[in-house]
PDB file of C-alpha atoms in Angstrom:
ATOM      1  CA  UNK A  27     -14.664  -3.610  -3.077  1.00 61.00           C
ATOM      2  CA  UNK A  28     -15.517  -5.714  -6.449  1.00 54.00           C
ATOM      3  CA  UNK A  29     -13.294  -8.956  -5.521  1.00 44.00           C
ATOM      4  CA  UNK A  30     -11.728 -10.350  -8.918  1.00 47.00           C
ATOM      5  CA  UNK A  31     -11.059 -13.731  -9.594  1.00 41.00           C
ATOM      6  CA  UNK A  32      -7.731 -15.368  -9.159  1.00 40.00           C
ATOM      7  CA  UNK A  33      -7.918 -17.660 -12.391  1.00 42.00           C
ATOM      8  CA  UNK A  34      -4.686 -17.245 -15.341  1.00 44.00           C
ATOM      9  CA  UNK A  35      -6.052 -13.844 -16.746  1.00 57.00           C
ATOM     10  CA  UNK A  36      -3.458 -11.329 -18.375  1.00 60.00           C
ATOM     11  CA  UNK A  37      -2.748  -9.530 -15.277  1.00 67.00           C
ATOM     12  CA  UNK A  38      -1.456 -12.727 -13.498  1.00 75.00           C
ATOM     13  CA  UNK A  39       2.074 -14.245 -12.332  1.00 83.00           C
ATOM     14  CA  UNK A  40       3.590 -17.024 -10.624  1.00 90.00           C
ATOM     15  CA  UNK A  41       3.591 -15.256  -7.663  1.00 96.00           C
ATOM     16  CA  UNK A  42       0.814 -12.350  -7.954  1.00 96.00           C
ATOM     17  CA  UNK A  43      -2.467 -11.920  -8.752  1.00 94.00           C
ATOM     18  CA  UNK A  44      -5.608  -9.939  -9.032  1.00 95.00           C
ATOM     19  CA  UNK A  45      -6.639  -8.988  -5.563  1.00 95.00           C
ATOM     20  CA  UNK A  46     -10.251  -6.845  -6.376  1.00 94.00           C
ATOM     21  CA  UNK A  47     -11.168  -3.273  -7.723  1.00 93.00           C
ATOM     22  CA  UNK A  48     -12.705  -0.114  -5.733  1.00 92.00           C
ATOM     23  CA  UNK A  49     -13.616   1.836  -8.741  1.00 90.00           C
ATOM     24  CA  UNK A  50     -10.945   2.740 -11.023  1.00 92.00           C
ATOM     25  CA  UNK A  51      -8.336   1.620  -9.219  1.00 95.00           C
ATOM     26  CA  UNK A  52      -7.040  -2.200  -9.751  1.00 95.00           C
ATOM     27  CA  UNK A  53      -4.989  -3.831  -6.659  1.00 96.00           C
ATOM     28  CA  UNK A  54      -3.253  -6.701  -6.916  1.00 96.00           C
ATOM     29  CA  UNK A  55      -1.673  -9.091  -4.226  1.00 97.00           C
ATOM     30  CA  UNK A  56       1.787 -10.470  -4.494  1.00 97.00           C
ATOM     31  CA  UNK A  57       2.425 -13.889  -2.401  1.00 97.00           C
ATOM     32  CA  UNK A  58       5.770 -13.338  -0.703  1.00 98.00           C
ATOM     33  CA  UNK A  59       6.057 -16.520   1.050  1.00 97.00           C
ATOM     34  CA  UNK A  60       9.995 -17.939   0.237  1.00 97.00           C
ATOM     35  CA  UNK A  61       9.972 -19.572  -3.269  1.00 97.00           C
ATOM     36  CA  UNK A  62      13.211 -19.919  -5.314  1.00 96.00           C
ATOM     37  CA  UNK A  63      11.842 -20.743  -8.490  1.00 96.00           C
ATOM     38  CA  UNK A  64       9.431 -17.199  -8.110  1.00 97.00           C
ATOM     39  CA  UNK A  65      12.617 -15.319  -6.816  1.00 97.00           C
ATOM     40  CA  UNK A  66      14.673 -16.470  -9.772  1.00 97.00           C
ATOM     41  CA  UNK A  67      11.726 -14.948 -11.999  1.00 96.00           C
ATOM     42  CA  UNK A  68      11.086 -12.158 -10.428  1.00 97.00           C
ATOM     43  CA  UNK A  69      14.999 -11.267 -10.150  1.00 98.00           C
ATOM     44  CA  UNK A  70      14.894 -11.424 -14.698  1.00 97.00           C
ATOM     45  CA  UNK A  71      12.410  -8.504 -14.524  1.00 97.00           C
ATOM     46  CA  UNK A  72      14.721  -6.209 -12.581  1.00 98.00           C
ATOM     47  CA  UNK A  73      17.152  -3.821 -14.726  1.00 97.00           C
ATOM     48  CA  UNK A  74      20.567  -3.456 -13.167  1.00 96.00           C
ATOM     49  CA  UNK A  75      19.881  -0.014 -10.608  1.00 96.00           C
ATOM     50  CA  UNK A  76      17.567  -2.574  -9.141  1.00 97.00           C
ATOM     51  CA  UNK A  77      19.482  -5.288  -8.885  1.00 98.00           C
ATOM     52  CA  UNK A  78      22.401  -3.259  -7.373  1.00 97.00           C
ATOM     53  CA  UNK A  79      20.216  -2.414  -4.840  1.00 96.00           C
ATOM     54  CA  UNK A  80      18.818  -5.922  -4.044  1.00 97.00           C
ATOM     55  CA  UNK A  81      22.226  -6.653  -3.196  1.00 96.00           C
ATOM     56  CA  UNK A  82      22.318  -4.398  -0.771  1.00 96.00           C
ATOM     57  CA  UNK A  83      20.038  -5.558   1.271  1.00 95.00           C
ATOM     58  CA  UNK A  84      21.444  -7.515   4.404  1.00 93.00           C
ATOM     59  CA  UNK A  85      18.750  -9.796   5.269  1.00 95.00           C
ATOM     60  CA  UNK A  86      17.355 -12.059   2.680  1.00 96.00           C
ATOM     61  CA  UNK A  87      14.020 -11.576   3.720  1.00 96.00           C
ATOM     62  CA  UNK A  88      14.326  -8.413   2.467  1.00 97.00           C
ATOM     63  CA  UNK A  89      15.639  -9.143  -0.242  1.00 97.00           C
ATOM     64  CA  UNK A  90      12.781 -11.223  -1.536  1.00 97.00           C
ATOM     65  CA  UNK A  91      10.333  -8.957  -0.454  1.00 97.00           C
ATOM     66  CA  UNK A  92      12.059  -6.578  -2.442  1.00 98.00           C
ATOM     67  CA  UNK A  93      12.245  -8.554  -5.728  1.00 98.00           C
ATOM     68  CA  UNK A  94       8.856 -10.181  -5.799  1.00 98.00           C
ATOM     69  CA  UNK A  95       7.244  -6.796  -5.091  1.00 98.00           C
ATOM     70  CA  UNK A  96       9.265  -4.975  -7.894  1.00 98.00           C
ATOM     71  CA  UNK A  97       9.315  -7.666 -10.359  1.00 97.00           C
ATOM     72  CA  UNK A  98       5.431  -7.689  -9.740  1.00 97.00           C
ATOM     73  CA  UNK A  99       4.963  -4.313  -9.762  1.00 97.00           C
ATOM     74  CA  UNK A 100       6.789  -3.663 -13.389  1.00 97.00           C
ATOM     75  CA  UNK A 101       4.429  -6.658 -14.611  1.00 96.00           C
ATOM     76  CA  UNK A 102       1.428  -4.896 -14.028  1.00 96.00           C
ATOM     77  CA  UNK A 103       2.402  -1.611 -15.027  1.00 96.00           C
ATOM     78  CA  UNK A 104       3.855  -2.803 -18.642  1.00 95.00           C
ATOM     79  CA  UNK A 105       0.310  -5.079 -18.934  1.00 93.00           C
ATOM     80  CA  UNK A 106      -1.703  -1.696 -17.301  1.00 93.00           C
ATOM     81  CA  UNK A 107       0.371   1.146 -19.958  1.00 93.00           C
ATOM     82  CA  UNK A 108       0.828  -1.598 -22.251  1.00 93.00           C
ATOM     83  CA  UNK A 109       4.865  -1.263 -22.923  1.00 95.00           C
ATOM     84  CA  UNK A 110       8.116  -3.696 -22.774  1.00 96.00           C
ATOM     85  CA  UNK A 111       9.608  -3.724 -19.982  1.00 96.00           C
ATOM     86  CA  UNK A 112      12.663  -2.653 -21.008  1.00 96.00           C
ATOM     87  CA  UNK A 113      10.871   0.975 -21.743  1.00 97.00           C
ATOM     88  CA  UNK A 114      10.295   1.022 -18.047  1.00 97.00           C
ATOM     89  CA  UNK A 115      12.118   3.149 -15.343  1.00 96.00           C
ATOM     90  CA  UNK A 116      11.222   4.859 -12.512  1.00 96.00           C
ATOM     91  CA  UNK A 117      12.355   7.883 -10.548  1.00 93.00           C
ATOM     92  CA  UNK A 118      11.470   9.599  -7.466  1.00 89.00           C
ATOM     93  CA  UNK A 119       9.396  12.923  -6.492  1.00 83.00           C
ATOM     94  CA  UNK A 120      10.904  15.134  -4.264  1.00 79.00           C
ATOM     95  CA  UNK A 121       9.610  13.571  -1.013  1.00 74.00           C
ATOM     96  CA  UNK A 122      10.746  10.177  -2.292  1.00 80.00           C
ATOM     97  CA  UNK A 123       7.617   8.902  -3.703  1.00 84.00           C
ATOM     98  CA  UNK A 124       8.071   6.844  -6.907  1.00 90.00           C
ATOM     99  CA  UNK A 125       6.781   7.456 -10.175  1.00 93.00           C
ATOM    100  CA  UNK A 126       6.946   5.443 -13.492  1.00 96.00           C
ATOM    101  CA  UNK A 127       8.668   6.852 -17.048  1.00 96.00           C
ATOM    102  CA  UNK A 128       7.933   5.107 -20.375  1.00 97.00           C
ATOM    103  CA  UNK A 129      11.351   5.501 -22.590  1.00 96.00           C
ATOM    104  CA  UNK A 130      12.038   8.137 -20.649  1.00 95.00           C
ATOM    105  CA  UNK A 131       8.955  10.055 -20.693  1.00 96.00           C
ATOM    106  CA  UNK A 132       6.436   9.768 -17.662  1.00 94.00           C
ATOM    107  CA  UNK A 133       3.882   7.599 -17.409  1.00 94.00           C
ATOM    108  CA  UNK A 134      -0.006   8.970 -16.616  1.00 91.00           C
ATOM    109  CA  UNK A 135      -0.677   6.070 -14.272  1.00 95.00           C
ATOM    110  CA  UNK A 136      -0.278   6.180 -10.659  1.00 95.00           C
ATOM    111  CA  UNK A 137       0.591   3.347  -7.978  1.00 97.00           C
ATOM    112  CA  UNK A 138       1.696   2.445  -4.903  1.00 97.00           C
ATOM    113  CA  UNK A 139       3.008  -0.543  -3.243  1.00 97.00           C
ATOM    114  CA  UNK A 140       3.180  -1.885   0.525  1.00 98.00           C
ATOM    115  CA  UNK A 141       4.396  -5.220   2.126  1.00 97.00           C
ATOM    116  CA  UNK A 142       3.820  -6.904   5.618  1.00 96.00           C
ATOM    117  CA  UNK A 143       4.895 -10.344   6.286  1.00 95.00           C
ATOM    118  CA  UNK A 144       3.884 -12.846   3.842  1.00 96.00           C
ATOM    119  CA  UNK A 145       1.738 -10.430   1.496  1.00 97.00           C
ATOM    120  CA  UNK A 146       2.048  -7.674  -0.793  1.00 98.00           C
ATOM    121  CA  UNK A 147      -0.150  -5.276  -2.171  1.00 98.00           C
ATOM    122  CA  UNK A 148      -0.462  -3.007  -5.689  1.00 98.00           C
ATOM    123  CA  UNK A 149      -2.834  -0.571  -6.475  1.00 97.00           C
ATOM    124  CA  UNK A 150      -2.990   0.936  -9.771  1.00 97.00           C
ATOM    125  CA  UNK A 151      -4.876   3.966 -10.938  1.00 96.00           C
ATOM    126  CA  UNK A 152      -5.291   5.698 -14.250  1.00 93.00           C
ATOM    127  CA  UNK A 153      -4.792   9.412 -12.963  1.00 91.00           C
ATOM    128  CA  UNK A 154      -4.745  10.926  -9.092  1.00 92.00           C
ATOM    129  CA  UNK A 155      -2.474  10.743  -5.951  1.00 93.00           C
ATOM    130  CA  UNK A 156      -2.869   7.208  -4.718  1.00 96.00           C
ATOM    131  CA  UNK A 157      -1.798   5.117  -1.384  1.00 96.00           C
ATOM    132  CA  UNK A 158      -2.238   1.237  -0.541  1.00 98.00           C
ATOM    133  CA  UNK A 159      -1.077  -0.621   2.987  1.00 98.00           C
ATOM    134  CA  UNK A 160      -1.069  -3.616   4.094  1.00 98.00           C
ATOM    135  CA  UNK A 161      -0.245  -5.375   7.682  1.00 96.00           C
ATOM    136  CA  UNK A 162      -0.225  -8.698   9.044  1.00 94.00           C
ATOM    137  CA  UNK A 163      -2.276  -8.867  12.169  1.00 90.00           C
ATOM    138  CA  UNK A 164       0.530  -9.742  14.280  1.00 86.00           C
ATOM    139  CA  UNK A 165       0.921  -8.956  18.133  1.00 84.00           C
ATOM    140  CA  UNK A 166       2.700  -5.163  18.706  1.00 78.00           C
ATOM    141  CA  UNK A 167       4.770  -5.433  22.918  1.00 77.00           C
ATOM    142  CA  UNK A 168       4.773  -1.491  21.785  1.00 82.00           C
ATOM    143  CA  UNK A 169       1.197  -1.554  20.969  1.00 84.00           C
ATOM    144  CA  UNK A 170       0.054   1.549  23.779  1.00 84.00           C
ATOM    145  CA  UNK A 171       2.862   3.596  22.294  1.00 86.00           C
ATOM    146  CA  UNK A 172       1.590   3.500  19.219  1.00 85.00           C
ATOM    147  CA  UNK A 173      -1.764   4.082  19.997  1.00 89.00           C
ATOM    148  CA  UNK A 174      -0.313   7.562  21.906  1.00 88.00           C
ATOM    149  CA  UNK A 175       1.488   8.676  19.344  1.00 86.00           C
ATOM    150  CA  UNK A 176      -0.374   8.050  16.164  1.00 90.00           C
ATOM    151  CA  UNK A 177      -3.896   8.727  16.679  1.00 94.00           C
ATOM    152  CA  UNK A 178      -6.325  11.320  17.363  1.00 93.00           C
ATOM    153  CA  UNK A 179      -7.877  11.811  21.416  1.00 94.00           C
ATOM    154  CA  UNK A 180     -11.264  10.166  19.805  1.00 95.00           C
ATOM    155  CA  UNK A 181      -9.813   7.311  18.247  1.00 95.00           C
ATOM    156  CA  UNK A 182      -6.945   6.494  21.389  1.00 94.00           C
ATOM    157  CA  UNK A 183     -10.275   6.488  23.063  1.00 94.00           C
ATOM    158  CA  UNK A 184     -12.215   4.257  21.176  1.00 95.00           C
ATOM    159  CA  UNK A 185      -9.591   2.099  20.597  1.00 94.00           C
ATOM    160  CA  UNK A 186      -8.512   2.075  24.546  1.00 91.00           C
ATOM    161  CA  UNK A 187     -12.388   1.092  25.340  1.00 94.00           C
ATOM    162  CA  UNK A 188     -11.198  -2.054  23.102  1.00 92.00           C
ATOM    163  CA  UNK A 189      -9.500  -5.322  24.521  1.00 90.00           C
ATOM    164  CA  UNK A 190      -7.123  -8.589  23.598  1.00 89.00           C
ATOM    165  CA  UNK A 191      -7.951  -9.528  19.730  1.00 90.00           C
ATOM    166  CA  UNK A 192     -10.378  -6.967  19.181  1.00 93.00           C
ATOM    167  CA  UNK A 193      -8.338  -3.926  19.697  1.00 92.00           C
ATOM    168  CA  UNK A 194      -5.457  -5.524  17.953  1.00 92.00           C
ATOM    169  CA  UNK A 195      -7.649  -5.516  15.062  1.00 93.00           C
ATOM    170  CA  UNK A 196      -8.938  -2.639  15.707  1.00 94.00           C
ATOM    171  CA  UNK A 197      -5.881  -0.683  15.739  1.00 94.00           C
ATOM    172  CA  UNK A 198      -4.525  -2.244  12.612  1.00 95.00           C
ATOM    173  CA  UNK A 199      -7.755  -1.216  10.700  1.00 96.00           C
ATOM    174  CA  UNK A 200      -7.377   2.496  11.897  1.00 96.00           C
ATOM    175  CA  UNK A 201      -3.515   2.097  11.201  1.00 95.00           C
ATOM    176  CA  UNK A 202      -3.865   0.893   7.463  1.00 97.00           C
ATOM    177  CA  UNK A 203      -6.286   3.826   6.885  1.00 96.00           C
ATOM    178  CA  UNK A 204      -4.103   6.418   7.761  1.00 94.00           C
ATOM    179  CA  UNK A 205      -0.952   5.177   6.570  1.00 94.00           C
ATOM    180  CA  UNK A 206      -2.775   5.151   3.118  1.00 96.00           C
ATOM    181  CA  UNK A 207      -3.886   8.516   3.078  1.00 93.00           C
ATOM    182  CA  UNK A 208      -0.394   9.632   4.273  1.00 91.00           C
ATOM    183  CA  UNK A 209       1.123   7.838   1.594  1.00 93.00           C
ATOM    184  CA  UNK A 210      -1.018   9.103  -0.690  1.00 92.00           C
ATOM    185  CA  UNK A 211      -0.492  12.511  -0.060  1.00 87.00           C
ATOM    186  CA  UNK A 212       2.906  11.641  -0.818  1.00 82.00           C
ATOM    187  CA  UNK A 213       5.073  14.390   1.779  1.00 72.00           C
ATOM    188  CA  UNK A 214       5.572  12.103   4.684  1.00 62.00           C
ATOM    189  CA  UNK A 215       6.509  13.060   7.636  1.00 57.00           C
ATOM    190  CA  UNK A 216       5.166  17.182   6.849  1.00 66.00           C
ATOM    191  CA  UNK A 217       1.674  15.431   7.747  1.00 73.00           C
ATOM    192  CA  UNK A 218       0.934  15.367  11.719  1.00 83.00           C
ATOM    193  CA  UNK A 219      -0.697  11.711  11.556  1.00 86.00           C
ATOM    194  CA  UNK A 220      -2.764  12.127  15.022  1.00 86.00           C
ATOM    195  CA  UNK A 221      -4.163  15.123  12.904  1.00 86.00           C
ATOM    196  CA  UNK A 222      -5.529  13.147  10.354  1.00 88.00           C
ATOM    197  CA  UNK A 223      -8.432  11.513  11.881  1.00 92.00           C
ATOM    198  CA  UNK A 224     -10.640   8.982  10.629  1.00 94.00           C
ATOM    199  CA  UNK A 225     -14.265   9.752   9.670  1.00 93.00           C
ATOM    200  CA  UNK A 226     -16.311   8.685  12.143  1.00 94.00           C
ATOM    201  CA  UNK A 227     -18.262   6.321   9.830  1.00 95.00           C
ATOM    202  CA  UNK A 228     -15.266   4.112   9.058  1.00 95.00           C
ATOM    203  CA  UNK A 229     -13.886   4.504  12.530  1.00 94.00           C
ATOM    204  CA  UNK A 230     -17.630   2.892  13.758  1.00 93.00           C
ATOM    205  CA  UNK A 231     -17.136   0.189  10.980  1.00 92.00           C
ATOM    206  CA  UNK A 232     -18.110   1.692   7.323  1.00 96.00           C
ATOM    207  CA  UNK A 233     -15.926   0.102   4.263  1.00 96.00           C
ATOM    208  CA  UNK A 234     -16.103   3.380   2.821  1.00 96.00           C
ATOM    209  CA  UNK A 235     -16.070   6.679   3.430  1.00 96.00           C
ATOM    210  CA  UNK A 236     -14.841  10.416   1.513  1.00 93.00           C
ATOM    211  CA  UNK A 237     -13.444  13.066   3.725  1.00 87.00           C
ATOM    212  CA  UNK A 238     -11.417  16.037   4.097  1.00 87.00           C
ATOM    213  CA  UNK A 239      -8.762  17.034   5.960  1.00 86.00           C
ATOM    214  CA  UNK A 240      -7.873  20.454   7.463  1.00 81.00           C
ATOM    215  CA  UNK A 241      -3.648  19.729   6.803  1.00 80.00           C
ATOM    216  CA  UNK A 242      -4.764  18.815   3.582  1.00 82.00           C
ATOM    217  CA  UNK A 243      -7.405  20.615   2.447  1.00 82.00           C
ATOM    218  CA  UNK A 244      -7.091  21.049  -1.702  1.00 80.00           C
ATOM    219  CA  UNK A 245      -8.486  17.909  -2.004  1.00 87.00           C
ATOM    220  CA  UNK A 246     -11.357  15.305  -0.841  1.00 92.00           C
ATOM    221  CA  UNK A 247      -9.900  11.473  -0.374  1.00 93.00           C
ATOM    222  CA  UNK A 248     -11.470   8.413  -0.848  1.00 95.00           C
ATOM    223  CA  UNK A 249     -10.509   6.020   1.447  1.00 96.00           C
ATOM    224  CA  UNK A 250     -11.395   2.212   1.441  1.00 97.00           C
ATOM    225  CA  UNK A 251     -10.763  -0.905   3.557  1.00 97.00           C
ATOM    226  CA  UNK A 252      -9.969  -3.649   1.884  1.00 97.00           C
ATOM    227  CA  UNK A 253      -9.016  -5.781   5.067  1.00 96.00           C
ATOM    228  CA  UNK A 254      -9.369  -9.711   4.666  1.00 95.00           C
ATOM    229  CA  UNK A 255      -9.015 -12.169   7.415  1.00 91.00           C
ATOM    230  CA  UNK A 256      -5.314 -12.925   6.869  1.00 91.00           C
ATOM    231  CA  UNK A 257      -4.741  -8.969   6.725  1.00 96.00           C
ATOM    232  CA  UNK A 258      -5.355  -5.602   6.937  1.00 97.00           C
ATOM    233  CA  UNK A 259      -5.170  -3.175   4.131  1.00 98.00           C
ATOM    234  CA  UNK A 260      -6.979   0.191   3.275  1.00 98.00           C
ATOM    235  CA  UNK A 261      -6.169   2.356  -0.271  1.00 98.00           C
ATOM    236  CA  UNK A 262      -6.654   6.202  -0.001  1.00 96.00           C
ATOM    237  CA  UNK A 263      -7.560   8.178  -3.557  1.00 95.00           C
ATOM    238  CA  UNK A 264      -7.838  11.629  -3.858  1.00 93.00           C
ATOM    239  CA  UNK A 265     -11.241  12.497  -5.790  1.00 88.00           C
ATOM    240  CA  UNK A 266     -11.231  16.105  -6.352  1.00 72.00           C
ATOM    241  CA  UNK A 267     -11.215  19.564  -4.655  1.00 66.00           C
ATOM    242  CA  UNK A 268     -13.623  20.117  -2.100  1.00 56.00           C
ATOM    243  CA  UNK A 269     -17.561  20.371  -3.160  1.00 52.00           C
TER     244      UNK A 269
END
């Protein structure tokens, strides 16, 4: 991943910023750590659905998770398709996943958004199905659960051979990757996630890798991991049909 730099650019907040490139796609990293002054900015960008439903929200750490990543997320698509924000809406697809209309009409650019404790991420893409996560590295009590019921026999395996603070990251660097390509594919829970294993290159520590998937086999993904030391993080991309 092409890291970009963090200076005042265009495509730069208070509270977000450039976080690198993998090809086409632009991500960007929103801090969410509390700040009233950034929550009183971020909560001007919001158009009244939205701010009905930060209200709603019972715990304020949700609701500033909620603001910064919205507010951010309208910045950069009004700088990316180059529009007011007031032309800006969005609406969902039938298995919930968001997309973005321009005066009503929608927008050909594609994102996706995920949060986990103090950071946010946005990845942007001019065309194609598209899925970011994110996760703090923090300790899981439920973490053999988890492993059981997400992951393929190989990777419960290789991930069981792990112990202490390397299969914690471990796991989270296997979870990020498939939670991208799930969201992504945009349908949820009609995706068996144990199904949906890894390639074997990433899995054995590749950045990198372009795969296919039997319950999803119309198209080839790109998947990425774009992990840091304060987080985890992958972005999936679909690339085409098969070759």
């Amino acid at each position: 991943m092409k890291i970009l730099s963090t200076g005042v650019s265009p495509a730069a907040g208070n509270w977000w910023c450039p976080f690198g490139n993998v090809g086409d796609i632009a991500i960007f990293h929103v801090d969410l750590r509390p700040n009233a002054d950034h929550e009183a900015e971020a909560f001007a960008w919001l158009d009244g659905e939205e701010r009905s439903r930060w209200q709603r929200f019972q715990s304020p750490v949700a609701q500033r998770r909620y603001v910064l990543c919205r507010a951010a997320l309208r910045a950069v698509l009004c700088w990316q398709i180059g529009c007011p924000n007031e032309s800006l809406a969005f609406e969902a697809a039938k298995h919930g996943k968001p997309f973005a209309l321009v005066d009503g009409q929608p927008a050909s650019i594609s994102f996706n958004v995920s949060h986990s404790g103090n950071h946010g991420l946005i990845a942007v893409a001019p065309r194609g199905r598209l899925g970011v996560d994110v996760e703090e590295r923090a300790p899981r009590r439920n973490l053999d659960n988890l492993i059981e019921g997400v992951f393929s026999p190989r990777e419960k395996a290789e991930l069981e051979s792990l112990e202490g603070c390397e299969q914690l990251h471990a796991f989270f660097r296997f979870w990020t990757i498939k939670e991208a390509l799930v969201k992504a594919h945009g349908k949820g829970l009609s995706l068996k996630v144990s199904e949906l294993e890894i390639p074997e290159d990433m899995r054995r520590g590749a950045s990198r890798s372009i795969g296919q998937f039997a319950q999803i086999p119309e198209t080839s993904w790109c998947m990425e991991d774009i992990g840091t030391d304060d987080f985890a993080a992958a972005v999936a991309h679909e690339v085409g049909p098969p070759s």
